[in-house]
Coordinates of C-alpha atoms and ligand atoms in Angstrom, one line a residue:
M123 CA 13.1 -12.7 -17.4
N124 CA 13.4 -11.0 -20.8
K125 CA 16.7 -9.2 -21.4
I126 CA 16.6 -5.4 -21.3
P127 CA 17.4 -4.0 -24.8
M128 CA 20.0 -1.3 -24.6
V129 CA 21.8 1.2 -27.0
I130 CA 25.1 3.0 -26.5
I131 CA 26.0 6.3 -28.2
D132 CA 29.6 7.3 -27.7
N133 CA 31.8 8.8 -30.4
N134 CA 35.0 7.8 -28.6
E135 CA 35.7 4.4 -29.9
K136 CA 38.0 3.4 -27.1
T137 CA 35.6 4.1 -24.3
R138 CA 32.6 2.7 -26.3
I139 CA 34.4 -0.6 -26.6
Q140 CA 35.4 -0.5 -22.9
L141 CA 31.7 -0.1 -22.0
M142 CA 30.7 -2.9 -24.3
E143 CA 33.2 -5.2 -22.7
L144 CA 31.9 -4.3 -19.2
L145 CA 28.3 -5.1 -20.4
E146 CA 29.3 -8.5 -21.7
G147 CA 29.3 -9.7 -18.1
V148 CA 25.8 -8.5 -17.4
N149 CA 23.4 -11.3 -18.3
Y150 CA 20.2 -9.3 -18.2
I151 CA 21.2 -6.7 -20.8
E152 CA 21.0 -7.2 -24.5
L153 CA 23.0 -4.6 -26.5
I154 CA 21.0 -4.0 -29.6
G155 CA 23.1 -1.1 -31.1
D156 CA 26.2 1.0 -30.6
F157 CA 26.8 4.3 -32.3
D158 CA 29.5 6.9 -32.6
N159 CA 27.1 9.5 -34.1
L160 CA 24.4 11.2 -32.0
L161 CA 21.9 11.7 -34.8
V162 CA 22.2 8.2 -36.2
G163 CA 22.0 6.8 -32.8
Y164 CA 18.9 8.9 -32.0
D165 CA 17.1 7.7 -35.2
F166 CA 17.8 4.1 -34.2
I167 CA 16.4 4.7 -30.7
A168 CA 13.3 6.4 -32.1
Q169 CA 12.6 3.4 -34.2
E170 CA 13.6 0.5 -31.9
K171 CA 12.6 2.1 -28.5
P172 CA 15.2 0.3 -26.3
Q173 CA 14.5 0.4 -22.6
L174 CA 18.0 1.5 -21.7
V175 CA 20.3 4.1 -23.3
I176 CA 23.8 5.2 -22.4
I177 CA 24.8 8.4 -24.0
D178 CA 28.2 10.2 -23.9
L179 CA 28.1 14.0 -23.3
T180 CA 31.9 14.7 -23.3
E181 CA 31.9 16.3 -26.8
N182 CA 29.1 18.1 -28.4
T183 CA 27.4 18.4 -25.1
D184 CA 24.5 20.7 -26.1
L185 CA 23.4 18.4 -28.9
A186 CA 23.8 15.4 -26.7
L187 CA 21.6 17.0 -24.0
E188 CA 19.0 17.8 -26.6
I189 CA 19.0 14.2 -27.7
V190 CA 18.6 13.0 -24.1
E191 CA 15.5 15.2 -23.8
K192 CA 14.1 13.9 -27.1
I193 CA 14.6 10.3 -26.0
S194 CA 12.9 10.8 -22.7
K195 CA 9.9 12.3 -24.6
I196 CA 9.6 9.3 -27.0
D197 CA 8.9 7.2 -24.0
K198 CA 9.3 8.5 -20.4
N199 CA 9.9 5.0 -19.2
T200 CA 13.2 4.7 -21.1
V201 CA 16.0 4.8 -18.6
I202 CA 18.8 7.0 -19.8
F203 CA 22.4 7.0 -18.3
A204 CA 24.5 10.0 -19.3
C205 CA 28.3 9.8 -19.1
S206 CA 31.1 12.3 -19.5
E207 CA 34.7 13.0 -18.7
N208 CA 33.7 16.5 -17.6
V209 CA 31.6 16.6 -14.5
S210 CA 30.3 19.5 -12.6
T211 CA 27.2 19.9 -10.3
E212 CA 25.5 22.2 -12.8
M213 CA 26.2 19.7 -15.6
V214 CA 24.7 16.8 -13.6
I215 CA 21.6 18.9 -12.6
K216 CA 21.1 20.0 -16.2
T217 CA 21.4 16.4 -17.5
M218 CA 19.0 15.1 -15.0
R219 CA 16.5 17.8 -15.9
C220 CA 16.7 16.7 -19.5
G221 CA 15.5 13.3 -18.4
A222 CA 18.6 11.2 -17.6
R223 CA 18.4 9.0 -14.5
E224 CA 22.1 8.4 -13.8
F225 CA 25.3 10.3 -14.4
L226 CA 28.4 8.2 -14.8
T227 CA 31.9 9.6 -14.8
K228 CA 34.2 8.4 -17.6
P229 CA 36.0 6.1 -17.7
V230 CA 33.1 4.2 -16.4
I231 CA 34.0 1.6 -13.8
L232 CA 32.2 -1.7 -13.3
E233 CA 31.0 -1.0 -9.8
D234 CA 29.2 2.3 -10.8
L235 CA 27.8 0.7 -13.9
N236 CA 26.5 -2.3 -12.0
S237 CA 24.9 -0.2 -9.4
A238 CA 23.1 2.0 -12.0
L239 CA 22.0 -1.1 -14.0
R240 CA 20.6 -2.7 -10.9
K241 CA 18.5 0.4 -10.2
A242 CA 17.4 0.5 -13.8
R243 CA 16.4 -3.2 -13.8
S244 CA 14.2 -2.8 -10.7
L245 CA 12.6 0.2 -12.2
L246 CA 11.9 -1.5 -15.6
T247 CA 10.7 -4.7 -14.1
A248 CA 8.4 -2.8 -11.7
D249 CA 6.7 -1.5 -14.8
T250 CA 6.5 -4.7 -16.7
E251 CA 6.3 -7.6 -14.2
K252 CA 4.8 -6.5 -10.9
T253 CA 1.5 -5.3 -12.3
T254 CA -0.6 -7.3 -9.9
G255 CA -2.6 -4.7 -8.1
E256 CA -6.2 -3.8 -8.6
I257 CA -7.4 -0.3 -9.2
Y258 CA -10.8 0.4 -7.8
S259 CA -12.5 3.7 -8.4
V260 CA -15.3 5.2 -6.4
F261 CA -17.4 7.3 -8.7
S262 CA -20.7 9.2 -9.0
N263 CA -21.6 12.0 -11.4
K264 CA -23.4 13.6 -8.5
G265 CA -21.6 15.4 -5.7
G266 CA -22.1 14.8 -2.0
I267 CA -23.2 11.3 -2.5
G268 CA -20.6 9.5 -0.2
K269 CA -17.7 8.8 -2.6
T270 CA -15.0 10.0 -0.1
T271 CA -16.7 8.2 2.8
L272 CA -16.7 5.0 0.8
A273 CA -13.2 5.4 -0.6
V274 CA -11.6 6.2 2.8
N275 CA -13.3 3.4 4.7
L276 CA -12.9 0.8 2.0
A277 CA -9.2 1.5 1.7
L278 CA -8.8 1.2 5.5
Q279 CA -10.8 -2.0 5.8
L280 CA -9.1 -3.6 2.8
N281 CA -5.8 -3.0 4.5
E282 CA -7.1 -4.2 7.9
L283 CA -8.6 -7.4 6.6
T284 CA -6.1 -8.4 4.0
G285 CA -2.9 -7.0 5.6
K286 CA -1.9 -6.0 2.1
R287 CA -0.4 -2.7 1.0
V288 CA -3.1 -0.2 0.0
C289 CA -2.9 3.2 -1.7
L290 CA -5.7 5.7 -1.4
V291 CA -5.5 8.3 -4.2
D292 CA -7.4 11.6 -4.2
L293 CA -8.2 12.3 -7.8
N294 CA -10.7 14.9 -6.9
L295 CA -8.0 17.2 -8.0
Q296 CA -9.7 20.5 -7.3
M297 CA -11.8 19.7 -4.3
G298 CA -10.3 16.7 -2.6
D299 CA -11.4 15.7 0.9
V300 CA -9.4 12.6 1.7
T301 CA -6.8 14.3 3.8
T302 CA -9.5 16.1 5.7
F303 CA -11.3 12.9 6.4
L304 CA -8.1 11.4 7.7
D305 CA -6.8 14.5 9.4
L306 CA -3.6 14.5 7.5
N307 CA -1.4 17.4 6.5
P308 CA 0.8 15.8 3.8
S309 CA 4.1 17.3 2.8
F310 CA 3.7 16.1 -0.8
D311 CA 0.9 15.5 -3.2
I312 CA 0.1 14.2 -6.7
A313 CA 1.2 17.5 -8.4
Y314 CA 4.7 17.1 -6.8
I315 CA 5.0 13.5 -8.3
T316 CA 3.7 14.5 -11.7
S317 CA 6.1 17.5 -11.9
H318 CA 8.9 15.0 -11.3
I319 CA 7.5 12.2 -13.3
S320 CA 10.8 11.2 -14.9
S321 CA 12.2 10.5 -11.4
L322 CA 9.3 8.3 -10.5
D323 CA 10.6 5.1 -8.9
E324 CA 9.7 3.2 -5.8
S325 CA 11.8 5.3 -3.4
F326 CA 10.7 8.6 -4.8
L327 CA 7.1 7.4 -4.7
F328 CA 7.3 6.4 -1.0
T329 CA 8.8 9.7 0.0
S330 CA 5.9 11.5 -1.8
L331 CA 3.1 9.5 -0.2
E332 CA 1.7 10.0 3.3
K333 CA 1.7 6.9 5.4
Y334 CA -1.5 6.5 7.5
K335 CA -0.4 5.9 11.1
D336 CA 1.5 2.7 11.4
R337 CA -0.5 0.9 8.7
D338 CA 0.5 -0.3 5.3
L339 CA -1.9 2.3 4.0
Y340 CA -0.6 5.2 1.9
I341 CA -2.3 8.4 0.8
L342 CA -1.6 10.2 -2.5
A343 CA -3.1 13.6 -1.7
D344 CA -4.7 16.1 -4.1
P345 CA -2.7 19.3 -4.8
P346 CA -3.1 22.2 -2.3
Y347 CA -3.9 24.8 -4.9
V348 CA -6.7 24.6 -7.4
E349 CA -4.6 25.8 -10.4
Q350 CA -2.1 22.9 -9.9
A351 CA -4.8 20.5 -11.0
E352 CA -4.6 22.0 -14.5
E353 CA -0.8 21.2 -14.7
I354 CA -1.4 17.5 -14.2
S355 CA -1.9 15.9 -17.6
V356 CA -3.9 12.8 -18.5
D357 CA -0.6 11.0 -19.4
D358 CA 0.8 11.9 -16.0
I359 CA -2.2 10.3 -14.3
A360 CA -2.0 7.2 -16.4
S361 CA 1.7 6.8 -15.6
V362 CA 1.2 7.3 -11.8
L363 CA -1.7 4.8 -11.7
N364 CA 0.2 2.3 -13.7
F365 CA 3.1 2.7 -11.3
L366 CA 1.0 2.4 -8.2
K367 CA -0.6 -0.7 -9.6
S368 CA 2.8 -2.3 -9.8
I369 CA 3.6 -1.6 -6.1
F370 CA 0.2 -1.8 -4.2
S371 CA -2.2 -4.7 -4.0
Y372 CA -5.1 -2.3 -4.0
V373 CA -5.3 1.2 -5.3
I374 CA -8.5 2.9 -4.2
I375 CA -9.4 6.1 -6.0
D376 CA -11.7 8.8 -4.9
T377 CA -12.8 10.6 -8.0
S378 CA -14.4 13.9 -8.9
S379 CA -18.1 14.0 -10.0
S380 CA -17.4 15.1 -13.5
F381 CA -16.9 13.2 -16.7
D382 CA -13.7 15.0 -17.6
I383 CA -11.0 13.3 -19.5
K384 CA -8.8 12.7 -16.4
T385 CA -11.6 11.0 -14.5
L386 CA -12.5 8.9 -17.6
T387 CA -8.9 7.8 -18.0
C388 CA -8.9 6.7 -14.4
L389 CA -12.2 4.9 -14.8
D390 CA -10.9 3.2 -17.9
M391 CA -7.8 2.0 -16.1
S392 CA -9.9 0.6 -13.2
S393 CA -10.7 -3.0 -12.9
R394 CA -13.8 -2.0 -10.9
I395 CA -15.9 1.1 -10.6
F396 CA -18.1 1.5 -7.5
L397 CA -20.9 3.7 -8.8
V398 CA -22.4 5.3 -5.8
S399 CA -26.1 6.3 -5.7
M400 CA -28.7 7.1 -3.1
V401 CA -32.3 6.0 -3.1
N402 CA -33.9 9.1 -4.5
L403 CA -35.1 10.1 -8.0
P404 CA -32.4 12.7 -8.9
S405 CA -29.7 10.3 -7.8
I406 CA -31.1 7.3 -9.7
R407 CA -31.6 9.4 -12.8
N408 CA -28.0 10.5 -12.7
C409 CA -27.0 6.9 -12.2
Q410 CA -28.9 6.0 -15.3
R411 CA -26.9 8.5 -17.3
C412 CA -23.7 7.1 -16.0
L413 CA -24.7 3.6 -16.9
T414 CA -25.6 4.6 -20.4
L415 CA -22.2 6.2 -20.9
F416 CA -20.5 3.2 -19.4
K417 CA -22.3 0.9 -21.8
R418 CA -21.1 3.0 -24.7
L419 CA -17.6 2.7 -23.3
E420 CA -18.2 -1.1 -23.2
Y421 CA -17.8 -1.4 -19.4
N422 CA -19.7 -4.5 -18.4
E423 CA -21.3 -5.5 -15.1
D424 CA -18.1 -7.1 -13.9
K425 CA -16.5 -3.8 -13.9
V426 CA -19.3 -1.5 -12.8
K427 CA -20.7 -2.3 -9.4
L428 CA -23.7 -0.3 -8.0
V429 CA -23.4 0.8 -4.4
V430 CA -26.4 2.3 -2.7
N431 CA -25.4 4.7 0.1
R432 CA -27.5 6.0 2.9
Y433 CA -29.8 3.1 2.6
I434 CA -32.9 3.1 4.8
E435 CA -35.0 0.0 5.2
D436 CA -38.7 0.5 4.5
D437 CA -37.9 3.4 2.3
E438 CA -40.6 4.4 -0.1
I439 CA -38.4 3.5 -3.0
T440 CA -37.1 -0.1 -2.6
I441 CA -33.9 -1.7 -3.8
D442 CA -36.0 -3.7 -6.2
D443 CA -37.3 -0.4 -7.7
V444 CA -33.7 0.8 -8.0
E445 CA -32.6 -2.4 -9.7
E446 CA -35.5 -2.3 -12.1
A447 CA -35.0 1.3 -13.0
L448 CA -31.3 0.8 -13.6
N449 CA -31.6 -2.7 -15.0
Q450 CA -28.7 -3.7 -12.8
E451 CA -28.2 -5.5 -9.6
V452 CA -27.2 -3.5 -6.5
Y453 CA -23.8 -4.9 -5.4
W454 CA -23.8 -3.3 -2.0
K455 CA -25.9 -1.2 0.4
I456 CA -24.3 1.1 3.0
P457 CA -26.7 2.1 5.8
N458 CA -27.7 5.6 6.5
S459 CA -25.7 6.4 9.6
Y460 CA -25.7 10.2 9.9
F461 CA -24.3 10.6 13.3
S462 CA -21.4 8.1 12.9
V463 CA -20.4 9.5 9.5
M464 CA -20.6 13.2 10.5
T465 CA -18.7 12.7 13.7
S466 CA -16.1 10.7 11.9
I467 CA -15.7 13.5 9.3
N468 CA -15.6 16.2 11.9
K469 CA -13.0 14.4 13.9
G470 CA -10.9 13.3 11.0
V471 CA -11.1 9.7 12.1
P472 CA -12.5 7.0 9.8
I473 CA -15.7 5.4 11.1
S474 CA -14.1 2.0 11.4
E475 CA -11.4 3.4 13.7
M476 CA -13.7 5.6 15.7
D477 CA -16.2 2.9 16.4
S478 CA -15.4 -0.5 15.0
K479 CA -18.6 -2.0 16.5
A480 CA -20.9 0.4 14.7
G481 CA -23.1 -1.2 12.1
I482 CA -21.7 1.0 9.3
S483 CA -18.1 0.0 10.3
K484 CA -19.0 -3.6 10.0
N485 CA -20.7 -2.9 6.7
F486 CA -17.5 -1.5 5.3
A487 CA -15.6 -4.5 6.7
Q488 CA -18.1 -6.9 5.0
L489 CA -17.7 -5.0 1.8
A490 CA -13.9 -5.4 2.0
S491 CA -14.5 -9.0 2.7
K492 CA -16.7 -9.5 -0.4
I493 CA -14.2 -7.7 -2.6
S494 CA -11.1 -9.5 -1.3
G495 CA -12.6 -12.9 -0.6
I496 CA -11.2 -12.9 2.9
T497 CA -13.7 -13.7 5.6
F498 CA -14.6 -11.1 8.1
Y499 CA -15.3 -12.5 11.6
D500 CA -17.8 -10.4 13.4
E501 CA -17.1 -10.8 17.2
E502 CA -20.7 -10.1 18.2
D503 CA -24.1 -10.0 16.6
S504 CA -24.2 -6.7 14.8
K505 CA -28.0 -6.5 14.5
E506 CA -28.4 -3.8 17.0
H507 CA -25.8 -1.6 15.3
D508 CA -27.3 -2.2 11.9
S509 CA -30.3 -0.1 12.6
V510 CA -30.7 2.2 9.7
N511 CA -33.6 4.2 11.1
F512 CA -33.0 7.8 11.1
D513 CA -33.9 9.5 14.4
M514 CA -33.2 13.2 14.2
A515 CA -33.8 13.9 17.9
S516 CA -31.2 11.4 19.1
V517 CA -28.7 12.8 16.5
V518 CA -29.1 16.4 17.8
D519 CA -28.6 15.1 21.4
K520 CA -25.5 13.3 20.4
F521 CA -24.0 16.3 18.7
K522 CA -24.7 18.5 21.7
N523 CA -22.9 16.1 23.9
L524 CA -19.9 16.2 21.6
N525 CA -19.5 19.9 22.3
L526 CA -17.9 20.6 19.0
P527 CA -16.9 24.3 19.0
F528 CA -18.5 25.2 15.7
I529 CA -22.0 23.9 16.6
K530 CA -24.2 26.7 17.9
Q531 CA -26.7 25.7 20.5
R532 CA -30.2 26.8 19.4
S533 CA -32.2 28.5 22.0
Ligands
LIG185 N1 -23.7 6.3 4.9 C1 -23.9 7.5 5.2 N2 -24.8 7.8 6.2 C2 -25.1 9.1 6.5 N3 -24.5 10.2 6.0 C3 -23.6 9.9 5.0 C4 -23.3 8.6 4.6 N4 -22.3 8.7 3.6 C5 -22.1 10.0 3.4 N5 -22.9 10.8 4.3 C6 -22.9 12.2 4.3 O1 -22.8 12.8 3.1 C7 -21.9 13.8 3.0 C8 -21.1 13.7 1.7 O2 -20.3 12.6 1.8 P1 -18.9 12.5 1.0 O3 -18.1 13.7 1.3 O4 -18.3 11.2 1.3 O5 -19.5 12.6 -0.4 P2 -18.7 12.8 -1.8 O6 -19.5 12.2 -2.9 O7 -17.3 12.5 -1.7 O8 -18.9 14.4 -2.0 P3 -18.1 15.4 -3.0 O9 -18.8 15.3 -4.3 O10 -18.2 16.7 -2.4 O11 -16.7 14.9 -3.1 C9 -21.1 13.7 4.3 O12 -20.9 15.0 4.8 C10 -21.8 12.8 5.2 O13 -22.4 13.6 6.2
LIG186 MG1 -15.6 13.7 -2.0

């Protein structure tokens, strides 16, 4: 592992040397500068951008705090330890708010320093070394096309099939539906994380995510109030996604239908975009627009995968027609399964959990299998469930039998 570059600013020569002596025994730290002057030290940090900084606040506290804040703004991933002889609760809170991650009481003892360094190391290596996860976005520039249906069921099936840790993110920041689809009432959401972005580490992340039942599936919910979406910056989104990627094997993102800068950032960071369309002219035309934009952004066919939702066999427009119009192969077809999908949404239970034998559940499992490369064993022949014919009369009957309170019986 590369050593972590570190800088010390402490105008007390005795304690500075003591600190340097303690650090000599830590083999993963490389001290690249030590300063007795706050401003000189800051200039060096602005130029060299070390990953770790220890700064003394004992004298000249206000200026030191200003510098802590400035350092954290240069790069919010820089880990800052503050230390001081004078410690009070207010002082610690104030320092943390400025962007410091640890507060060490002077004289610093080896045990405290080691514990803080260990935490810093796991945080810094999480950012640089564990970036193994895949970010898959589900997108369409048309609303109501089935993005959330796909994102939710894909996340669930990827977890089910691979047993790996999956995070489902609702980036439809103003009108997210993921928690409704899963019948969750999360205590925290993405706005909470982004408003505490400097505290973002693994333990903070997991307390802010909603675990789905007993699965290794975690949900990052959209904010409860529309205006909170505005407070989340593009940089915040990029930081959160990068961090999630270092922790989860799969990060599945349900997006909004607009080409705003936040959505584009998320698409840009994705290794794959599942572009959802239906087989009708308005939808295909919108898809064309998307593909033209994606071409300009230099997204290739490896990255953009076409998914046709609500597919009906023997439809007037065929899959060949769609491929010809869009000049791209259809990667996946999801059958039209109105009753299963609506019941699942209304009950807040994903289709694959509600009825794992249904054709559409198996379809999602097969998609997860295609994506992950892990074989999905179908226990029985699924042909009878794969029927994609739309029979309105049977749907109405099934709904009546459900006795959902909000469905009025027509006379
Ligand atoms: N495969 C399917 N078969 C039948 N109906 C479906 C299917 N997929 C989605 N639907 C229907 O389409 C509606 C919209 O689905 P969904 O909410 O997943 O779309 P969305 O693109 O996320 O919408 P929004 O733009 O509002 O976020 C659902 O209410 C559901 O009834
Ligand atoms: Mg949606």
